[in-house]
């Protein structure tokens, strides 16, 4: 019998979201200038690059949920995390909403830094 190794999602920085106007040009730039390897490209809307153990997420305008460069934190329960951030002095920029692959919300910490919190659509 195989064991279930998926378990609960442990909060972690999953990527750094970086808004760009042209995903293909940004993939070329970060690849040729900084040497970041392409992990995958999702058309002209999104690309993930390996930035030395951190994923640099290049987001076209339609996928740019934060409006600024922001750490994206993967959490087990997006709605609960947003509520906890607000209770601790943060603010909501965008309420949790379903994206193409996950549930995501945008918040600011008590110091005004933008974070994208995301997790499973089913949570």
C-alpha positions as MATLAB code, in Angstrom:
seq = 'XXXXXXXXXXXXXXXXXXXXXXXXXXXXXXXXXXXXXXXXXXXXXXXXXXXXXXXXXXXXXXXXXXXXXXXXXXXXXXXXXXXXXXXXXXXXXXXXXXXXXXXXXXXXXXXXXXXXXXXXXXX';
ca = [
       0.000    0.000    0.000;
       1.423    3.369   -1.013;
       1.471    6.060    1.631;
       0.085    9.541    1.002;
       3.089   11.850    1.037;
       1.241   14.955   -0.077;
       0.117   15.926    3.444;
      -0.919   19.432    4.423;
       0.624   22.423    2.703;
       3.300   24.047    4.859;
       3.405   27.839    4.350;
       6.405   28.843    2.253;
       7.425   31.426   -0.298;
       6.520   29.702   -3.530;
       7.726   32.428   -5.874;
       8.428   36.090   -6.317;
       5.833   37.599   -8.636;
       7.327   40.052  -11.092;
       4.972   41.998  -13.402;
       6.189   42.333  -16.991;
       4.675   43.777  -20.138;
       6.041   41.057  -22.424;
       6.555   37.562  -21.027;
       8.620   36.257  -23.967;
      10.971   39.252  -23.872;
      11.305   38.937  -20.087;
      12.132   35.215  -20.340;
      14.827   36.085  -22.878;
      16.183   38.941  -20.747;
      16.381   37.031  -17.456;
      17.740   33.957  -19.218;
      20.443   35.653  -21.251;
      21.463   38.396  -18.813;
      21.153   36.608  -15.459;
      21.240   32.978  -16.551;
      17.879   31.978  -15.049;
      16.659   28.703  -16.555;
      13.084   28.484  -17.790;
      10.969   26.063  -15.740;
       7.839   26.531  -17.855;
       5.961   29.086  -19.934;
       2.174   29.362  -20.038;
       1.634   31.214  -23.306;
       2.000   34.971  -23.143;
       0.454   35.216  -19.663;
       2.994   33.645  -17.310;
       6.437   32.070  -17.050;
       8.366   30.504  -14.188;
      12.144   30.799  -14.063;
      14.603   29.060  -11.748;
      16.350   31.882   -9.909;
      18.662   29.707   -7.831;
      16.159   27.889   -5.645;
      13.481   30.581   -5.813;
      10.999   30.790   -8.668;
      10.819   34.128  -10.437;
       7.217   34.283  -11.705;
       6.890   36.571  -14.709;
       3.293   37.744  -14.976;
       1.733   39.502  -17.953;
      -0.799   42.249  -17.184;
      -3.755   39.811  -17.136;
      -1.967   37.678  -14.495;
      -0.507   40.564  -12.497;
      -2.706   40.358   -9.404;
      -0.505   42.554   -7.187;
       0.522   45.481   -9.395;
       4.036   45.380   -7.914;
       6.769   42.826   -7.364;
       5.643   40.691   -4.423;
       6.547   37.521   -2.588;
       3.912   34.838   -3.157;
       3.317   32.659   -0.111;
       1.758   29.215   -0.540;
      -0.579   28.466    2.367;
      -2.988   25.635    3.188;
      -6.026   27.939    3.607;
      -6.006   31.245    1.727;
      -9.160   32.678    3.307;
      -8.024   31.889    6.860;
      -4.578   33.337    6.174;
      -6.037   36.573    4.782;
      -8.230   36.883    7.896;
      -5.205   36.286   10.154;
      -3.162   38.924    8.306;
      -5.957   41.483    8.708;
      -6.369   40.585   12.397;
      -2.643   41.208   12.872;
      -2.792   44.687   11.319;
      -2.522   43.965    7.595;
      -4.944   45.040    4.872;
      -6.636   43.374    1.922;
      -5.757   44.567   -1.574;
      -7.738   41.837   -3.390;
     -10.065   39.382   -1.711;
      -9.318   35.684   -2.339;
     -10.413   34.634   -5.817;
      -9.973   31.607   -8.034;
      -7.149   31.890  -10.535;
      -6.380   29.458  -13.334;
      -4.626   27.001  -11.002;
      -5.139   28.162   -7.414;
      -7.050   30.364   -5.012;
      -5.189   33.626   -4.416;
      -5.544   36.861   -2.515;
      -3.405   39.971   -2.244;
      -2.670   41.628    1.082;
      -0.333   44.154    2.641;
       1.470   43.434    5.872;
       1.305   46.027    8.688;
       4.271   47.852    7.097;
       2.665   48.162    3.664;
       4.545   45.360    1.895;
       2.466   43.493   -0.680;
       2.106   39.706   -0.449;
       0.212   37.297   -2.647;
      -1.181   34.379   -0.643;
      -2.202   31.342   -2.645;
      -3.212   27.757   -2.153;
      -5.355   24.911   -3.438;
      -8.609   25.751   -5.178;
     -10.374   23.224   -2.961;
      -9.439   24.968    0.311;
];
